mmCIF file of C-alpha atoms in Angstrom:
data_model
loop_
_atom_site.group_PDB
_atom_site.id
_atom_site.type_symbol
_atom_site.label_atom_id
_atom_site.label_comp_id
_atom_site.label_asym_id
_atom_site.label_seq_id
_atom_site.Cartn_x
_atom_site.Cartn_y
_atom_site.Cartn_z
ATOM 1 C CA MET I 1 3.913 19.031 -15.200
ATOM 2 C CA ALA I 2 0.641 19.143 -17.085
ATOM 3 C CA ASN I 3 -2.117 20.936 -15.265
ATOM 4 C CA GLN I 4 -5.784 20.095 -15.504
ATOM 5 C CA ALA I 5 -6.607 23.111 -17.671
ATOM 6 C CA ALA I 6 -3.968 22.161 -20.203
ATOM 7 C CA ILE I 7 -5.222 18.595 -20.318
ATOM 8 C CA LYS I 8 -8.803 19.714 -20.940
ATOM 9 C CA GLN I 9 -7.716 21.837 -23.868
ATOM 10 C CA SER I 10 -6.327 18.783 -25.603
ATOM 11 C CA SER I 11 -9.613 18.179 -27.418
ATOM 12 C CA ASN I 12 -9.217 21.482 -29.237
ATOM 13 C CA THR I 13 -7.204 21.562 -32.422
ATOM 14 C CA GLU I 14 -5.530 24.809 -31.430
ATOM 15 C CA GLY I 15 -2.003 24.169 -30.169
ATOM 16 C CA MET I 16 -2.126 20.604 -31.457
ATOM 17 C CA VAL I 17 0.335 18.924 -33.792
ATOM 18 C CA ASN I 18 -0.445 15.379 -34.949
ATOM 19 C CA GLY I 19 -3.282 15.318 -32.436
ATOM 20 C CA ILE I 20 -0.867 15.963 -29.575
ATOM 21 C CA HIS I 21 -1.413 18.934 -27.279
ATOM 22 C CA MET I 22 2.007 20.532 -27.472
ATOM 23 C CA GLU I 23 1.729 22.658 -24.336
ATOM 24 C CA THR I 24 1.001 19.538 -22.283
ATOM 25 C CA LEU I 25 3.855 17.573 -23.844
ATOM 26 C CA MET I 26 6.333 20.438 -23.542
ATOM 27 C CA GLY I 27 5.212 20.992 -19.943
ATOM 28 C CA THR I 28 6.293 17.451 -19.113
ATOM 29 C CA VAL I 29 9.511 17.822 -21.122
ATOM 30 C CA ASN I 30 10.423 21.075 -19.377
ATOM 31 C CA ALA I 31 9.623 19.718 -15.914
ATOM 32 C CA ILE I 32 11.879 16.682 -16.459
ATOM 33 C CA GLN I 33 14.607 18.845 -17.994
ATOM 34 C CA LYS I 34 14.564 21.021 -14.881
ATOM 35 C CA THR I 35 14.321 18.119 -12.424
ATOM 36 C CA PRO I 36 15.794 14.988 -14.059
ATOM 37 C CA GLU I 37 14.550 12.654 -11.272
ATOM 38 C CA LEU I 38 11.008 13.279 -12.509
ATOM 39 C CA GLY I 39 11.854 11.144 -15.536
ATOM 40 C CA GLN I 40 12.045 7.977 -13.443
ATOM 41 C CA CYS I 41 8.989 5.793 -14.016
ATOM 42 C CA LYS I 42 7.825 2.419 -12.802
ATOM 43 C CA PHE I 43 5.254 0.814 -15.085
ATOM 44 C CA ARG I 44 3.240 -2.044 -13.675
ATOM 45 C CA ALA I 45 0.939 -4.910 -14.553
ATOM 46 C CA ARG I 46 -0.814 -7.698 -12.691
ATOM 47 C CA ASN I 47 -1.682 -11.015 -14.317
ATOM 48 C CA THR I 48 -4.041 -13.793 -13.266
ATOM 49 C CA TRP I 49 -4.014 -17.265 -14.791
ATOM 50 C CA LEU I 50 -7.504 -18.336 -15.887
ATOM 51 C CA GLY I 51 -6.752 -22.000 -16.657
ATOM 52 C CA GLY I 52 -5.096 -23.613 -19.672
ATOM 53 C CA SER I 53 -3.511 -21.043 -21.957
ATOM 54 C CA ARG I 54 -5.776 -18.234 -20.813
ATOM 55 C CA ASN I 55 -4.701 -15.393 -18.566
ATOM 56 C CA CYS I 56 -5.678 -11.779 -18.003
ATOM 57 C CA THR I 57 -3.524 -8.746 -17.297
ATOM 58 C CA SER I 58 -4.851 -5.729 -15.376
ATOM 59 C CA ILE I 59 -3.117 -2.370 -15.702
ATOM 60 C CA SER I 60 -4.327 0.279 -13.289
ATOM 61 C CA GLY I 61 -1.556 2.775 -12.601
ATOM 62 C CA PHE I 62 2.101 3.706 -12.661
ATOM 63 C CA TYR I 63 4.720 5.807 -10.912
ATOM 64 C CA GLY I 64 6.184 8.765 -12.776
ATOM 65 C CA ALA I 65 7.146 12.414 -12.378
ATOM 66 C CA GLY I 66 7.615 11.815 -8.642
ATOM 67 C CA GLN I 67 4.115 10.534 -7.921
ATOM 68 C CA GLU I 68 1.645 7.687 -8.332
ATOM 69 C CA PHE I 69 -0.881 7.927 -11.168
ATOM 70 C CA GLU I 70 -4.089 5.942 -11.580
ATOM 71 C CA HIS I 71 -5.350 5.322 -15.090
ATOM 72 C CA LYS I 72 -8.877 6.584 -15.593
ATOM 73 C CA GLN I 73 -9.917 2.941 -15.901
ATOM 74 C CA THR I 74 -8.244 -0.415 -15.284
ATOM 75 C CA PHE I 75 -7.215 -1.845 -18.645
ATOM 76 C CA LYS I 76 -7.820 -5.593 -19.030
ATOM 77 C CA LEU I 77 -5.895 -7.546 -21.629
ATOM 78 C CA GLN I 78 -6.704 -11.170 -22.467
ATOM 79 C CA ALA I 79 -4.197 -13.748 -23.669
ATOM 80 C CA ASP I 80 -4.811 -17.222 -25.024
ATOM 81 C CA GLU I 81 -3.254 -19.569 -27.579
ATOM 82 C CA PRO I 82 -4.654 -20.879 -30.857
ATOM 83 C CA PRO I 83 -5.937 -24.485 -31.096
ATOM 84 C CA ILE I 84 -2.657 -25.892 -32.512
ATOM 85 C CA LEU I 85 -1.051 -24.787 -29.240
ATOM 86 C CA ALA I 86 -3.892 -26.376 -27.274
ATOM 87 C CA GLY I 87 -5.605 -23.077 -26.514
ATOM 88 C CA SER I 88 -9.147 -21.862 -27.046
ATOM 89 C CA ASP I 89 -8.207 -18.777 -29.127
ATOM 90 C CA GLU I 90 -10.044 -16.311 -26.888
ATOM 91 C CA GLY I 91 -7.288 -13.700 -27.143
ATOM 92 C CA ALA I 92 -4.091 -12.804 -28.950
ATOM 93 C CA ASN I 93 -1.200 -14.940 -27.788
ATOM 94 C CA PRO I 94 1.689 -13.411 -25.837
ATOM 95 C CA VAL I 95 4.088 -13.092 -28.770
ATOM 96 C CA GLU I 96 1.358 -11.336 -30.741
ATOM 97 C CA HIS I 97 0.883 -9.028 -27.733
ATOM 98 C CA LEU I 98 4.621 -8.271 -27.973
ATOM 99 C CA LEU I 99 4.201 -7.207 -31.617
ATOM 100 C CA ASN I 100 1.325 -4.975 -30.509
ATOM 101 C CA ALA I 101 3.519 -3.325 -27.866
ATOM 102 C CA LEU I 102 6.229 -2.686 -30.437
ATOM 103 C CA ALA I 103 3.831 -1.340 -33.089
ATOM 104 C CA GLY I 104 2.178 1.057 -30.662
ATOM 105 C CA CYS I 105 5.449 2.308 -29.248
ATOM 106 C CA VAL I 106 7.248 2.971 -32.526
ATOM 107 C CA THR I 107 4.118 4.679 -33.887
ATOM 108 C CA THR I 108 3.664 6.934 -30.844
ATOM 109 C CA SER I 109 7.367 7.762 -30.703
ATOM 110 C CA MET I 110 7.461 8.767 -34.366
ATOM 111 C CA VAL I 111 4.291 10.867 -34.079
ATOM 112 C CA ALA I 112 5.368 12.688 -30.899
ATOM 113 C CA HIS I 113 8.909 13.433 -32.055
ATOM 114 C CA ALA I 114 7.588 14.562 -35.446
ATOM 115 C CA ALA I 115 5.197 16.922 -33.628
ATOM 116 C CA VAL I 116 8.061 18.466 -31.659
ATOM 117 C CA ARG I 117 9.902 19.038 -34.951
ATOM 118 C CA GLY I 118 6.843 20.550 -36.650
ATOM 119 C CA ILE I 119 6.382 17.632 -39.054
ATOM 120 C CA ASN I 120 2.690 17.010 -39.714
ATOM 121 C CA ILE I 121 1.603 13.412 -40.091
ATOM 122 C CA GLU I 122 -1.740 12.810 -41.762
ATOM 123 C CA ALA I 123 -1.840 9.006 -41.789
ATOM 124 C CA LEU I 124 0.384 6.254 -40.429
ATOM 125 C CA GLU I 125 -0.038 2.514 -40.417
ATOM 126 C CA CYS I 126 2.237 -0.483 -40.191
ATOM 127 C CA GLU I 127 2.426 -4.229 -40.597
ATOM 128 C CA LEU I 128 4.640 -6.375 -38.416
ATOM 129 C CA GLU I 129 5.941 -9.890 -38.794
ATOM 130 C CA GLY I 130 8.124 -11.812 -36.367
ATOM 131 C CA ASP I 131 9.934 -15.123 -36.905
ATOM 132 C CA LEU I 132 9.714 -17.721 -34.167
ATOM 133 C CA ASP I 133 10.587 -21.409 -34.244
ATOM 134 C CA LEU I 134 8.322 -23.363 -31.888
ATOM 135 C CA ARG I 135 11.034 -25.995 -31.340
ATOM 136 C CA GLY I 136 12.624 -23.544 -28.914
ATOM 137 C CA PHE I 137 9.537 -22.980 -26.795
ATOM 138 C CA LEU I 138 8.632 -26.671 -26.865
ATOM 139 C CA GLY I 139 12.124 -27.660 -25.705
ATOM 140 C CA LEU I 140 12.703 -29.868 -28.767
ATOM 141 C CA ALA I 141 16.099 -28.437 -29.769
ATOM 142 C CA ASP I 142 18.551 -26.723 -27.423
ATOM 143 C CA ASP I 143 20.270 -24.879 -30.287
ATOM 144 C CA VAL I 144 17.054 -23.204 -31.494
ATOM 145 C CA PRO I 145 16.382 -19.759 -29.948
ATOM 146 C CA LYS I 146 13.231 -19.704 -27.841
ATOM 147 C CA GLY I 147 12.330 -16.108 -28.685
ATOM 148 C CA PHE I 148 11.777 -14.108 -31.844
ATOM 149 C CA THR I 149 14.813 -14.239 -34.161
ATOM 150 C CA GLU I 150 13.782 -11.194 -36.204
ATOM 151 C CA ILE I 151 10.912 -8.729 -36.306
ATOM 152 C CA ARG I 152 10.119 -6.612 -39.365
ATOM 153 C CA ILE I 153 7.942 -3.486 -39.417
ATOM 154 C CA ASN I 154 6.758 -1.879 -42.629
ATOM 155 C CA PHE I 155 5.262 1.573 -42.205
ATOM 156 C CA LYS I 156 3.184 3.546 -44.684
ATOM 157 C CA VAL I 157 2.950 7.243 -43.980
ATOM 158 C CA THR I 158 1.348 10.389 -45.369
ATOM 159 C CA SER I 159 3.156 13.482 -44.063
ATOM 160 C CA ASP I 160 4.780 16.770 -44.996
ATOM 161 C CA ALA I 161 8.251 15.529 -44.014
ATOM 162 C CA ASP I 162 10.970 16.674 -46.410
ATOM 163 C CA ASP I 163 12.366 13.182 -46.559
ATOM 164 C CA LEU I 164 11.271 9.844 -45.159
ATOM 165 C CA GLN I 165 14.631 9.124 -43.575
ATOM 166 C CA THR I 166 14.051 11.971 -41.086
ATOM 167 C CA LEU I 167 10.813 10.337 -39.973
ATOM 168 C CA LYS I 168 12.310 6.863 -39.918
ATOM 169 C CA ASP I 169 15.164 8.094 -37.697
ATOM 170 C CA LEU I 170 12.606 9.139 -35.059
ATOM 171 C CA THR I 171 11.772 5.494 -34.399
ATOM 172 C CA ARG I 172 15.040 5.298 -32.454
ATOM 173 C CA TYR I 173 13.341 7.028 -29.503
ATOM 174 C CA SER I 174 10.836 4.214 -28.962
ATOM 175 C CA PRO I 175 11.240 2.550 -25.531
ATOM 176 C CA VAL I 176 9.886 -0.825 -26.686
ATOM 177 C CA PHE I 177 12.087 -0.780 -29.816
ATOM 178 C CA ASN I 178 15.117 -0.037 -27.630
ATOM 179 C CA THR I 179 14.160 -2.650 -25.040
ATOM 180 C CA LEU I 180 13.980 -5.288 -27.774
ATOM 181 C CA MET I 181 17.119 -4.188 -29.621
ATOM 182 C CA GLN I 182 19.258 -3.912 -26.450
ATOM 183 C CA GLY I 183 17.616 -6.631 -24.372
ATOM 184 C CA VAL I 184 16.713 -6.173 -20.725
ATOM 185 C CA ASN I 185 17.182 -8.211 -17.569
ATOM 186 C CA VAL I 186 13.975 -9.855 -16.368
ATOM 187 C CA ALA I 187 14.208 -10.939 -12.721
ATOM 188 C CA ILE I 188 11.679 -13.613 -11.805
ATOM 189 C CA GLU I 189 10.668 -14.569 -8.261
ATOM 190 C CA LEU I 190 8.209 -17.312 -7.344
ATOM 191 C CA GLN I 191 6.641 -18.003 -3.984
ATOM 192 C CA GLU I 192 3.755 -20.024 -2.623
ATOM 193 C CA LYS I 193 0.454 -18.259 -2.506
ATOM 194 C CA MET G 1 -1.030 -31.739 -35.917
ATOM 195 C CA ALA G 2 -4.160 -31.313 -33.843
ATOM 196 C CA ASN G 3 -7.259 -32.612 -35.509
ATOM 197 C CA GLN G 4 -10.728 -31.133 -35.132
ATOM 198 C CA ALA G 5 -11.980 -33.948 -32.908
ATOM 199 C CA ALA G 6 -9.117 -33.459 -30.476
ATOM 200 C CA ILE G 7 -9.715 -29.731 -30.333
ATOM 201 C CA LYS G 8 -13.415 -30.204 -29.581
ATOM 202 C CA GLN G 9 -12.582 -32.491 -26.681
ATOM 203 C CA SER G 10 -10.591 -29.752 -25.033
ATOM 204 C CA SER G 11 -13.586 -28.560 -23.056
ATOM 205 C CA ASN G 12 -13.694 -31.887 -21.204
ATOM 206 C CA THR G 13 -11.609 -32.291 -18.099
ATOM 207 C CA GLU G 14 -10.578 -35.807 -19.104
ATOM 208 C CA GLY G 15 -7.075 -35.812 -20.521
ATOM 209 C CA MET G 16 -6.502 -32.269 -19.247
ATOM 210 C CA VAL G 17 -3.655 -31.075 -17.040
ATOM 211 C CA ASN G 18 -3.725 -27.453 -15.865
ATOM 212 C CA GLY G 19 -6.635 -26.882 -18.231
ATOM 213 C CA ILE G 20 -4.533 -27.926 -21.216
ATOM 214 C CA HIS G 21 -5.724 -30.740 -23.457
ATOM 215 C CA MET G 22 -2.636 -32.913 -23.445
ATOM 216 C CA GLU G 23 -3.463 -34.949 -26.553
ATOM 217 C CA THR G 24 -3.736 -31.747 -28.586
ATOM 218 C CA LEU G 25 -0.499 -30.320 -27.191
ATOM 219 C CA MET G 26 1.402 -33.572 -27.611
ATOM 220 C CA GLY G 27 0.000 -33.918 -31.138
ATOM 221 C CA THR G 28 1.652 -30.606 -32.039
ATOM 222 C CA VAL G 29 4.853 -31.552 -30.199
ATOM 223 C CA ASN G 30 5.073 -34.910 -31.987
ATOM 224 C CA ALA G 31 4.345 -33.411 -35.404
ATOM 225 C CA ILE G 32 7.141 -30.832 -35.002
ATOM 226 C CA GLN G 33 9.513 -33.443 -33.602
ATOM 227 C CA LYS G 34 8.914 -35.580 -36.701
ATOM 228 C CA THR G 35 9.047 -32.655 -39.177
ATOM 229 C CA PRO G 36 11.140 -29.830 -37.642
ATOM 230 C CA GLU G 37 10.168 -27.298 -40.368
ATOM 231 C CA LEU G 38 6.639 -27.313 -38.923
ATOM 232 C CA GLY G 39 8.028 -25.371 -35.950
ATOM 233 C CA GLN G 40 8.645 -22.266 -38.069
ATOM 234 C CA CYS G 41 6.059 -19.582 -37.328
ATOM 235 C CA LYS G 42 5.444 -16.048 -38.509
ATOM 236 C CA PHE G 43 3.335 -14.040 -36.093
ATOM 237 C CA ARG G 44 1.776 -10.849 -37.411
ATOM 238 C CA ALA G 45 0.084 -7.642 -36.400
ATOM 239 C CA ARG G 46 -1.251 -4.570 -38.186
ATOM 240 C CA ASN G 47 -1.430 -1.162 -36.521
ATOM 241 C CA THR G 48 -3.307 2.000 -37.451
ATOM 242 C CA TRP G 49 -2.581 5.401 -35.937
ATOM 243 C CA LEU G 50 -5.755 7.067 -34.661
ATOM 244 C CA GLY G 51 -4.330 10.521 -33.947
ATOM 245 C CA GLY G 52 -2.257 11.808 -31.034
ATOM 246 C CA SER G 53 -1.025 8.985 -28.821
ATOM 247 C CA ARG G 54 -3.810 6.627 -29.846
ATOM 248 C CA ASN G 55 -3.384 3.655 -32.129
ATOM 249 C CA CYS G 56 -5.010 0.273 -32.615
ATOM 250 C CA THR G 57 -3.470 -3.092 -33.431
ATOM 251 C CA SER G 58 -5.418 -5.811 -35.266
ATOM 252 C CA ILE G 59 -4.296 -9.420 -35.022
ATOM 253 C CA SER G 60 -6.065 -11.803 -37.335
ATOM 254 C CA GLY G 61 -3.849 -14.753 -38.182
ATOM 255 C CA PHE G 62 -0.402 -16.310 -38.303
ATOM 256 C CA TYR G 63 1.694 -18.836 -40.186
ATOM 257 C CA GLY G 64 2.718 -22.007 -38.409
ATOM 258 C CA ALA G 65 2.986 -25.780 -38.841
ATOM 259 C CA GLY G 66 3.345 -25.253 -42.593
ATOM 260 C CA GLN G 67 0.088 -23.371 -43.124
ATOM 261 C CA GLU G 68 -1.804 -20.124 -42.581
ATOM 262 C CA PHE G 69 -4.180 -19.943 -39.615
ATOM 263 C CA GLU G 70 -6.949 -17.424 -39.037
ATOM 264 C CA HIS G 71 -7.881 -16.600 -35.458
ATOM 265 C CA LYS G 72 -11.535 -17.230 -34.737
ATOM 266 C CA GLN G 73 -11.905 -13.469 -34.420
ATOM 267 C CA THR G 74 -9.698 -10.446 -35.139
ATOM 268 C CA PHE G 75 -8.248 -9.230 -31.837
ATOM 269 C CA LYS G 76 -8.173 -5.448 -31.455
ATOM 270 C CA LEU G 77 -5.769 -3.861 -28.969
ATOM 271 C CA GLN G 78 -5.881 -0.175 -28.109
ATOM 272 C CA ALA G 79 -2.891 1.927 -27.042
ATOM 273 C CA ASP G 80 -2.796 5.452 -25.683
ATOM 274 C CA GLU G 81 -0.727 7.467 -23.232
ATOM 275 C CA PRO G 82 -1.696 8.979 -19.883
ATOM 276 C CA PRO G 83 -2.292 12.766 -19.593
ATOM 277 C CA ILE G 84 1.251 13.550 -18.377
ATOM 278 C CA LEU G 85 2.451 12.211 -21.715
ATOM 279 C CA ALA G 86 -0.162 14.280 -23.537
ATOM 280 C CA GLY G 87 -2.474 11.331 -24.198
ATOM 281 C CA SER G 88 -6.147 10.761 -23.435
ATOM 282 C CA ASP G 89 -5.648 7.553 -21.404
ATOM 283 C CA GLU G 90 -8.006 5.461 -23.538
ATOM 284 C CA GLY G 91 -5.752 2.403 -23.413
ATOM 285 C CA ALA G 92 -2.658 0.945 -21.791
ATOM 286 C CA ASN G 93 0.493 2.554 -23.125
ATOM 287 C CA PRO G 94 2.954 0.545 -25.231
ATOM 288 C CA VAL G 95 5.422 -0.214 -22.424
ATOM 289 C CA GLU G 96 2.529 -1.485 -20.298
ATOM 290 C CA HIS G 97 1.494 -3.638 -23.264
ATOM 291 C CA LEU G 98 5.037 -5.035 -23.227
ATOM 292 C CA LEU G 99 4.644 -6.034 -19.560
ATOM 293 C CA ASN G 100 1.360 -7.713 -20.497
ATOM 294 C CA ALA G 101 3.073 -9.711 -23.260
ATOM 295 C CA LEU G 102 5.772 -10.839 -20.826
ATOM 296 C CA ALA G 103 3.327 -11.757 -18.058
ATOM 297 C CA GLY G 104 1.145 -13.816 -20.358
ATOM 298 C CA CYS G 105 4.057 -15.608 -21.951
ATOM 299 C CA VAL G 106 5.890 -16.592 -18.777
ATOM 300 C CA THR G 107 2.600 -17.731 -17.240
ATOM 301 C CA THR G 108 1.572 -19.853 -20.224
ATOM 302 C CA SER G 109 5.060 -21.322 -20.571
ATOM 303 C CA MET G 110 5.174 -22.329 -16.911
ATOM 304 C CA VAL G 111 1.676 -23.846 -17.014
ATOM 305 C CA ALA G 112 2.232 -25.818 -20.248
ATOM 306 C CA HIS G 113 5.650 -27.187 -19.283
ATOM 307 C CA ALA G 114 4.334 -28.072 -15.828
ATOM 308 C CA ALA G 115 1.472 -29.956 -17.494
ATOM 309 C CA VAL G 116 3.892 -31.993 -19.618
ATOM 310 C CA ARG G 117 5.790 -32.890 -16.420
ATOM 311 C CA GLY G 118 2.608 -33.850 -14.544
ATOM 312 C CA ILE G 119 2.810 -30.901 -12.135
ATOM 313 C CA ASN G 120 -0.678 -29.644 -11.275
ATOM 314 C CA ILE G 121 -1.096 -25.901 -10.848
ATOM 315 C CA GLU G 122 -4.168 -24.728 -8.993
ATOM 316 C CA ALA G 123 -3.604 -20.970 -8.987
ATOM 317 C CA LEU G 124 -1.008 -18.652 -10.479
ATOM 318 C CA GLU G 125 -0.747 -14.886 -10.490
ATOM 319 C CA CYS G 126 2.006 -12.348 -10.851
ATOM 320 C CA GLU G 127 2.876 -8.703 -10.479
ATOM 321 C CA LEU G 128 5.305 -6.966 -12.803
ATOM 322 C CA GLU G 129 7.221 -3.741 -12.516
ATOM 323 C CA GLY G 130 9.594 -2.216 -15.063
ATOM 324 C CA ASP G 131 11.983 0.721 -14.652
ATOM 325 C CA LEU G 132 12.061 3.339 -17.382
ATOM 326 C CA ASP G 133 13.587 6.815 -17.366
ATOM 327 C CA LEU G 134 11.566 9.139 -19.603
ATOM 328 C CA ARG G 135 14.659 11.257 -20.305
ATOM 329 C CA GLY G 136 15.669 8.569 -22.818
ATOM 330 C CA PHE G 137 12.398 8.579 -24.757
ATOM 331 C CA LEU G 138 12.180 12.371 -24.656
ATOM 332 C CA GLY G 139 15.715 12.736 -26.003
ATOM 333 C CA LEU G 140 16.856 14.778 -22.993
ATOM 334 C CA ALA G 141 19.984 12.763 -22.172
ATOM 335 C CA ASP G 142 21.944 10.668 -24.647
ATOM 336 C CA ASP G 143 23.489 8.548 -21.887
ATOM 337 C CA VAL G 144 20.106 7.442 -20.497
ATOM 338 C CA PRO G 145 18.758 4.187 -21.982
ATOM 339 C CA LYS G 146 15.520 4.688 -23.902
ATOM 340 C CA GLY G 147 14.069 1.301 -23.003
ATOM 341 C CA PHE G 148 13.336 -0.576 -19.788
ATOM 342 C CA THR G 149 16.458 -0.995 -17.661
ATOM 343 C CA GLU G 150 15.018 -3.828 -15.545
ATOM 344 C CA ILE G 151 11.774 -5.747 -15.274
ATOM 345 C CA ARG G 152 10.781 -7.700 -12.161
ATOM 346 C CA ILE G 153 8.094 -10.397 -11.968
ATOM 347 C CA ASN G 154 6.826 -11.776 -8.690
ATOM 348 C CA PHE G 155 4.729 -14.920 -9.005
ATOM 349 C CA LYS G 156 2.473 -16.509 -6.406
ATOM 350 C CA VAL G 157 1.543 -20.101 -7.074
ATOM 351 C CA THR G 158 -0.508 -22.917 -5.583
ATOM 352 C CA SER G 159 0.649 -26.269 -6.957
ATOM 353 C CA ASP G 160 1.717 -29.810 -6.134
ATOM 354 C CA ALA G 161 5.287 -29.169 -7.300
ATOM 355 C CA ASP G 162 7.895 -30.799 -5.049
ATOM 356 C CA ASP G 163 9.898 -27.610 -4.991
ATOM 357 C CA LEU G 164 9.322 -24.139 -6.349
ATOM 358 C CA GLN G 165 12.677 -24.024 -8.135
ATOM 359 C CA THR G 166 11.453 -26.691 -10.558
ATOM 360 C CA LEU G 167 8.504 -24.508 -11.496
ATOM 361 C CA LYS G 168 10.586 -21.356 -11.674
ATOM 362 C CA ASP G 169 13.041 -23.064 -14.027
ATOM 363 C CA LEU G 170 10.206 -23.628 -16.511
ATOM 364 C CA THR G 171 9.992 -19.895 -17.139
ATOM 365 C CA ARG G 172 13.126 -20.251 -19.274
ATOM 366 C CA TYR G 173 10.994 -21.649 -22.108
ATOM 367 C CA SER G 174 8.998 -18.421 -22.526
ATOM 368 C CA PRO G 175 9.492 -16.863 -25.987
ATOM 369 C CA VAL G 176 8.823 -13.301 -24.778
ATOM 370 C CA PHE G 177 11.150 -13.748 -21.769
ATOM 371 C CA ASN G 178 13.881 -14.990 -24.117
ATOM 372 C CA THR G 179 13.253 -12.240 -26.673
ATOM 373 C CA LEU G 180 13.696 -9.628 -23.938
ATOM 374 C CA MET G 181 16.687 -11.286 -22.275
ATOM 375 C CA GLN G 182 18.561 -11.922 -25.548
ATOM 376 C CA GLY G 183 17.324 -8.935 -27.544
ATOM 377 C CA VAL G 184 16.154 -9.212 -31.134
ATOM 378 C CA ASN G 185 16.801 -7.276 -34.321
ATOM 379 C CA VAL G 186 13.867 -5.082 -35.346
ATOM 380 C CA ALA G 187 14.080 -4.047 -39.018
ATOM 381 C CA ILE G 188 12.015 -0.947 -39.807
ATOM 382 C CA GLU G 189 10.995 0.175 -43.295
ATOM 383 C CA LEU G 190 9.023 3.315 -44.068
ATOM 384 C CA GLN G 191 7.410 4.301 -47.348
ATOM 385 C CA GLU G 192 4.857 6.819 -48.540
ATOM 386 C CA LYS G 193 1.300 5.640 -48.470
#
């Protein structure tokens, strides 16, 4: 488990690879290796409908490494829809938020696993595009999938990796990538307020 | 297709159900019903790594209804990791962003489909929790899934629906819910910058 001293050092460049404080990361890795139950996490979010297509998610904490953690601030994320979907365009729409989740996760996974392997990344950026046919969501055609039918990510990287395939292979560790590729059961309950 | 006059009216309460301007929504529905190709959308995001576990997604536009649309502003979404994952906790982490995408999408889908059916929703909120074992992401156990193994959503609603099951059934239209339940292929390319 990371201790406070280790966390504070993370602003130094000493002991850092790709901007990641390796002692902190390896502390977590070693703790979970020793006590596998510490790997079990519960991530959480709370959402409030604001009328029409607008809603706001608050993210304040999570369970992991055998204890509850509070984020240092509550993160607020706004969703809306564009005018052609009768929204007021005050925020990214939910499927765009999904692309954001995927982009962030694959990026972080590649950077962290590269760090562990001593591969230095200088720059990394990506563009994503996902195909979605609105006839599914609108209920206009039962044979049209309601979700994304494919998502493409194109990365551009500057690194000292011997070959790009090694870096590309590290994307397989991404939790969001795996959740999307494998699918996951979403259990929905609804009760009166 | 929604015209400018219809969009401007959307701040009035006349012709609104659940805060959604029905003429605008039905205009889009009717246009896609008449010309199915208009349903094809490409949603997009661009992400830049900021060092360590930090990265930022920009969302500026999408393709839909046969044309390119620009959002009225570029939405910026920040991701980071908490200290135990060697991050600086400057933003929600990617798996929390995924919960946000799901929450927003199921909420909007329920509200819009309720509106079309004349069901008035007064209040709607939800809590989400997803199970994830870090041993997968960290590469510590090949038999542990790297993604979420289950996600639960608990909604609380105030509405004039005759029965809650009717409302709950509307969640099946959500694109993010369907993407997660069915899975989707994510094609990753990587090239030197």
